[in-house]
XYZ file of C-alpha atoms in Angstrom:
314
model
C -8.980 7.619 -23.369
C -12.096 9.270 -22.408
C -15.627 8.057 -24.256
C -18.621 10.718 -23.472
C -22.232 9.867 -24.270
C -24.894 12.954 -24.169
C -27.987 12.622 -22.772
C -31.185 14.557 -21.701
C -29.720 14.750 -18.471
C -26.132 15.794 -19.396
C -22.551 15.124 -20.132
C -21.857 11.569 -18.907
C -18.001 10.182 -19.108
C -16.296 7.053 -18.959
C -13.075 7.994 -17.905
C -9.820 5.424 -18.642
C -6.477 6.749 -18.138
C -4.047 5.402 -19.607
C -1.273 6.095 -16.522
C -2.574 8.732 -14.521
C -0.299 11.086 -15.404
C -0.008 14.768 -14.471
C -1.193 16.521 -11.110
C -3.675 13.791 -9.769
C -0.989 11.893 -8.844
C 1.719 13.593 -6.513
C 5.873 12.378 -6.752
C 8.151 10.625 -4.482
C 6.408 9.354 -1.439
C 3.086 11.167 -1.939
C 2.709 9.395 -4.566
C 1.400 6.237 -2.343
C -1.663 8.394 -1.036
C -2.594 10.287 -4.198
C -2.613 13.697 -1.827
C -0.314 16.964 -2.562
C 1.915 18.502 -0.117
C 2.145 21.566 1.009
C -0.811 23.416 0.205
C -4.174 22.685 -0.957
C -5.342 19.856 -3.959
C -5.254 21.179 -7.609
C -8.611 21.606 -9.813
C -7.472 18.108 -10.942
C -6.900 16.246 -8.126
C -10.581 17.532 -6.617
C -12.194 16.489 -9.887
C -10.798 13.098 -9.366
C -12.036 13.182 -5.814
C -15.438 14.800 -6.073
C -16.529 14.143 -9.692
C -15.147 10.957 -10.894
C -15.501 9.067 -6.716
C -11.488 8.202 -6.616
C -10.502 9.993 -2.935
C -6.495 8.062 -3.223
C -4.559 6.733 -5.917
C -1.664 4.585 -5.767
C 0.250 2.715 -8.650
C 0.205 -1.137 -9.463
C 3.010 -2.940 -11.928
C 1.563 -5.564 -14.386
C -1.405 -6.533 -12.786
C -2.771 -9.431 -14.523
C -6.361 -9.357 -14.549
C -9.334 -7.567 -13.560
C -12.982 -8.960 -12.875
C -15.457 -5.968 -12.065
C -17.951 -5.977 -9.395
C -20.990 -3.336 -8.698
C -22.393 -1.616 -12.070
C -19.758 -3.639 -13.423
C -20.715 -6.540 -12.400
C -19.772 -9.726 -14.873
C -17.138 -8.433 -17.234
C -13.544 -9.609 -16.800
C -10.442 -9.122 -18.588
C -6.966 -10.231 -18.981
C -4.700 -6.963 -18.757
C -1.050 -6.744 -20.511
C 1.106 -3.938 -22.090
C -0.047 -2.321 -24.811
C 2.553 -2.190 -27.977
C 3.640 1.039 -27.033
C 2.437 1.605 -23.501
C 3.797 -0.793 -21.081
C 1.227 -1.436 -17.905
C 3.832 0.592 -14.990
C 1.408 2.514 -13.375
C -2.304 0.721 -13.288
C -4.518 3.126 -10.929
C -5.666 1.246 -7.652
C -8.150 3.713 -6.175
C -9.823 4.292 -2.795
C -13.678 5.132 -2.969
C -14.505 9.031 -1.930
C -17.630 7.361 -0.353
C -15.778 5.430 2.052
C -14.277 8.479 3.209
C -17.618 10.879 2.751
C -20.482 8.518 3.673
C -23.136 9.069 1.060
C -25.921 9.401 4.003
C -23.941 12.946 4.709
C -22.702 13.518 1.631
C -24.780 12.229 -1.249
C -23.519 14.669 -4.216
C -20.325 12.413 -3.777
C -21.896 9.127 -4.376
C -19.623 6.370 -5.342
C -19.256 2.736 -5.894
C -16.376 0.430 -6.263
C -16.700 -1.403 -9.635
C -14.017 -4.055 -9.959
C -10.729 -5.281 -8.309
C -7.352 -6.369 -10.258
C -6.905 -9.836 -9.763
C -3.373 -11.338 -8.663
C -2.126 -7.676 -7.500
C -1.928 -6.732 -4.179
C -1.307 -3.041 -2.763
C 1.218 -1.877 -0.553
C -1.164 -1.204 2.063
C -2.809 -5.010 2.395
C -0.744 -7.978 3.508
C 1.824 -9.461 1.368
C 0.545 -12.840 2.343
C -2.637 -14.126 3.654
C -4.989 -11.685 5.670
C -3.011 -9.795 8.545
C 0.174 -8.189 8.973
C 2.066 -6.142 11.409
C 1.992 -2.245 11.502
C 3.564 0.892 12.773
C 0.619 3.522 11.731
C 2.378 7.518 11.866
C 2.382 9.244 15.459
C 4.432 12.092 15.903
C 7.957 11.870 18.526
C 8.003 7.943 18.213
C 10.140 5.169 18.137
C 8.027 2.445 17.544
C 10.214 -0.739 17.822
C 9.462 -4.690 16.878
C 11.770 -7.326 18.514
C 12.470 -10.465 18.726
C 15.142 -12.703 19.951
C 17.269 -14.962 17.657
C 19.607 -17.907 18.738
C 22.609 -18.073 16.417
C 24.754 -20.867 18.641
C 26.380 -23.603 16.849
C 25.496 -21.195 13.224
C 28.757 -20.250 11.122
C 29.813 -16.859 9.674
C 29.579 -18.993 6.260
C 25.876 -19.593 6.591
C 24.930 -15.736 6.387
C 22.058 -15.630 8.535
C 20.231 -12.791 7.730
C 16.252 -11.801 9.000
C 14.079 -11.165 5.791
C 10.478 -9.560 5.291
C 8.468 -8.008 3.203
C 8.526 -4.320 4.358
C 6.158 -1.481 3.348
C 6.265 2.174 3.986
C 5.052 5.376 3.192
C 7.240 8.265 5.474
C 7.987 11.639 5.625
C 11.202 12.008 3.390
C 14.003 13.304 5.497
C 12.189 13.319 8.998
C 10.947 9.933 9.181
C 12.691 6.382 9.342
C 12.161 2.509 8.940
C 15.576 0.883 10.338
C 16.509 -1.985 11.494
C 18.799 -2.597 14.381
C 20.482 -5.586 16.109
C 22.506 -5.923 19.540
C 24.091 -8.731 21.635
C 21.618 -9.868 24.378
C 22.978 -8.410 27.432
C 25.259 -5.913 25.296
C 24.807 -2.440 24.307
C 26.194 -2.995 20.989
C 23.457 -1.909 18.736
C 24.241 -2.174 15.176
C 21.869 -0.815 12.499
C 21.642 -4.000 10.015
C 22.569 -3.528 6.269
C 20.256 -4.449 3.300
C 21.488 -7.272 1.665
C 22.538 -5.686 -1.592
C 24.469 -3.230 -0.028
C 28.136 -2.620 0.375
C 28.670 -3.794 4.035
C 27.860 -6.943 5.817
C 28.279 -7.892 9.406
C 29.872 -10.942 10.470
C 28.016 -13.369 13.347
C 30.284 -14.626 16.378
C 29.864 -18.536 16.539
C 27.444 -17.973 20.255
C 25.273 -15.615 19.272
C 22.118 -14.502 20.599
C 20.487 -11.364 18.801
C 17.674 -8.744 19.897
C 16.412 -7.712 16.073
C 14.221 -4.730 15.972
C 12.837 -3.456 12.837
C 11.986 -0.040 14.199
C 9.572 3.400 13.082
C 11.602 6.464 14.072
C 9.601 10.028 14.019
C 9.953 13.747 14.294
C 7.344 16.400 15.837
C 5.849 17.119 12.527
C 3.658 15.581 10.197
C 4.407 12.261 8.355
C 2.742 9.392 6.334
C 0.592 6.170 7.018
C 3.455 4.587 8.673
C 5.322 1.022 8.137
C 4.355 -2.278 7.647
C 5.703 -5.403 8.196
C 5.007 -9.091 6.644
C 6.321 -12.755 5.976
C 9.192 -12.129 8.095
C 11.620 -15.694 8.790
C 15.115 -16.335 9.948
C 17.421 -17.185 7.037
C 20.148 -19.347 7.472
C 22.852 -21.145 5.009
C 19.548 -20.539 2.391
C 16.989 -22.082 4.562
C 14.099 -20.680 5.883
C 13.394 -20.909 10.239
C 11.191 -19.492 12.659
C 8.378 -17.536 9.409
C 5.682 -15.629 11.056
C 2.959 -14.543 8.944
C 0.956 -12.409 11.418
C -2.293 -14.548 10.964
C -3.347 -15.238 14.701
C -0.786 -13.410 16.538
C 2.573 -11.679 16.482
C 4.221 -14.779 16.925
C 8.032 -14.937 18.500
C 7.795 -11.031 18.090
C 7.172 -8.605 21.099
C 6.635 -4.235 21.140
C 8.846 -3.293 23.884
C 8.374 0.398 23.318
C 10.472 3.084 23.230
C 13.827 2.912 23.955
C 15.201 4.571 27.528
C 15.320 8.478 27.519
C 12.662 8.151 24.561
C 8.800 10.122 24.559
C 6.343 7.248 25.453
C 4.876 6.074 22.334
C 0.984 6.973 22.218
C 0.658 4.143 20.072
C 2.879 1.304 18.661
C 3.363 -1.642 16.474
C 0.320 -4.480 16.544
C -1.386 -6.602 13.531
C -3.780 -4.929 11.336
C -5.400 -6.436 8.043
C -4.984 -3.706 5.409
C -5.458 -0.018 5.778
C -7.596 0.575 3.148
C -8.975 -1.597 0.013
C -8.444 0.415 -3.727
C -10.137 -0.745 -6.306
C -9.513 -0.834 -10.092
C -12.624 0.667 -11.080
C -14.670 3.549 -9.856
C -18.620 4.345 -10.766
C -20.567 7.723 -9.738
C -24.198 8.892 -11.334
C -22.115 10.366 -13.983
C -18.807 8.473 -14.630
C -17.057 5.526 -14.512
C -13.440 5.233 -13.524
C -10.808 3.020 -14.981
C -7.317 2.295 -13.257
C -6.198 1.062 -16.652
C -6.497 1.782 -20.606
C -8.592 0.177 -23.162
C -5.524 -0.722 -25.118
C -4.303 -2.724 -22.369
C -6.748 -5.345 -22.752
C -5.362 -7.430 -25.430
C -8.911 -9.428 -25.930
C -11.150 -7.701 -28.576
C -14.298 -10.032 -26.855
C -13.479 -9.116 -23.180
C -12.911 -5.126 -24.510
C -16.127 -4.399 -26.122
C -17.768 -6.208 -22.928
C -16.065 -3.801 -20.636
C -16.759 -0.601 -22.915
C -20.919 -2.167 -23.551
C -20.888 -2.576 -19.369
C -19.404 1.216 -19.064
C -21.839 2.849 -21.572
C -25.206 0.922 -19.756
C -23.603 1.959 -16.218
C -23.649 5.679 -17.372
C -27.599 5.050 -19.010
C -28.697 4.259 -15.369
């Protein structure tokens, strides 16, 4: 939905996509950084970037809410699907000036101008304000271990190791796996996902070196893995969580394995790698991550579109 004003000065838009369709936004795992590959960035995508101050874009599912901030500043909304557009594929969007500092680039000038509320990305924490994370180098194995005791636990109790786990890899080149061995064994097993077809089956004295592990060619790749909530789950009961907050906890980096490059960087806590926003303001525009029709509210909509239209007067 697109609502242009003219003025003395020139065409002025307030820009709200309904998804974000089309060539802004690139498939498969590209998709996560709002970039193309190979080649260079369609008229599109550089209009996003350079006009309308969004440098990434990355989707959200069914975020709840939205309070704006900056030339937005006051206005808040309650978000839900529209009768015949379900809310898949809300924008989150990084901020072009964050990337081009206005002091160097001032023709790019842009402001973040609201956040969804009750929606995180998958480049921020799943909980709280830190998590743990494997950022891309090339020729790595980036490993995260820790030692489990399994003694007295029975095959019946299905201990398994679960976390929230986000990545964004090269496709075909690049791994997140997780492996297990017997301390003092070399029998390294890579673990199955839970809803898989194969399971493994726990001795009754078990000790177990778990690694969740970043694996990576000599070429290019993406931001890297992440890692979050993680906790020992046994017979349905939660042991041994680690959050990330202060530390890494009973977790270690051991490195590469033997015969391995060196790693030229590792695993290690990080809050999140960037913050996107669900609104975007420049001199000329103003960027929605969401459409008008998904804000069910008639009260809270005409705010939003009266805030818009006074941002773009400035």
């Amino acid at each position: 939905m697109g609502i242009r004003q003219r003025a003395r000065t020139g065409h002025r838009i307030a820009h709200c996509p309904v998804d974000a369709a089309g060539p802004v936004t690139a498939s498969g795992a590209r998709a996560a950084t709002g970039r193309e590959r190979p080649g260079h960035p369609s008229a599109a995508l550089k209009l996003t970037q350079y006009y309308l101050g969004a440098d990434r874009r990355l989707s959200l599912t069914s975020p709840p809410g939205f309070r704006g901030a900056g030339a937005l500043a006051g206005t808040a909304a309650t978000l839900a699907d529209a009768a015949d557009n379900p809310l898949d594929a809300a924008g989150g969007y990084t901020v072009t000036s964050d990337a081009l500092p206005p002091e160097q680039f001032p023709q790019f000038r842009s402001a973040a101008a609201g956040d969804y509320l009750g929606a995180r990305s998958p480049f921020q924490p799943y909980d709280g304000e830190w998590m743990a994370a494997a950022l891309h180098r090339d020729r790595s194995w980036m490993r995260l271990s820790r030692t489990v005791d399994l003694t007295g636990d029975a095959a019946a109790d299905k201990p398994s190791l679960r976390f929230r786990l986000s990545y964004d890899t090269e496709p075909g080149y690049d791994y997140a796996i997780v492996e297990a061995h017997t301390v003092g064994q070399d029998d390294w097993t890579t673990l199955p996902d839970a809803n898989g077809a194969t399971s493994t089956t726990a001795p009754d004295d078990c000790y177990l070196t778990l690694h969740p592990s970043y694996v990576t060619d000599s070429g290019t790749g993406g931001l890297g893995v992440l890692a979050d909530s993680t906790a020992l789950v046994v017979g349905g009961a939660e042991r041994d969580q680690e959050g990330f907050e202060t530390a890494l906890g009973p977790w270690a980096v051991p490195g590469a394995p033997a015969g391995s490059p060196a790693n030229s960087a590792d695993w290690t806590r990080s809050r999140e790698l960037f913050h996107t926003s669900a609104a975007v303001t420049t001199r000329d525009t103003v960027l929605l991550g969401f459409g008008l029709e998904h804000i069910p509210g008639a009260a809270e909509r005409t705010r939003l579109v009266g805030a818009a239209l006074r941002a773009l007067r400035r």
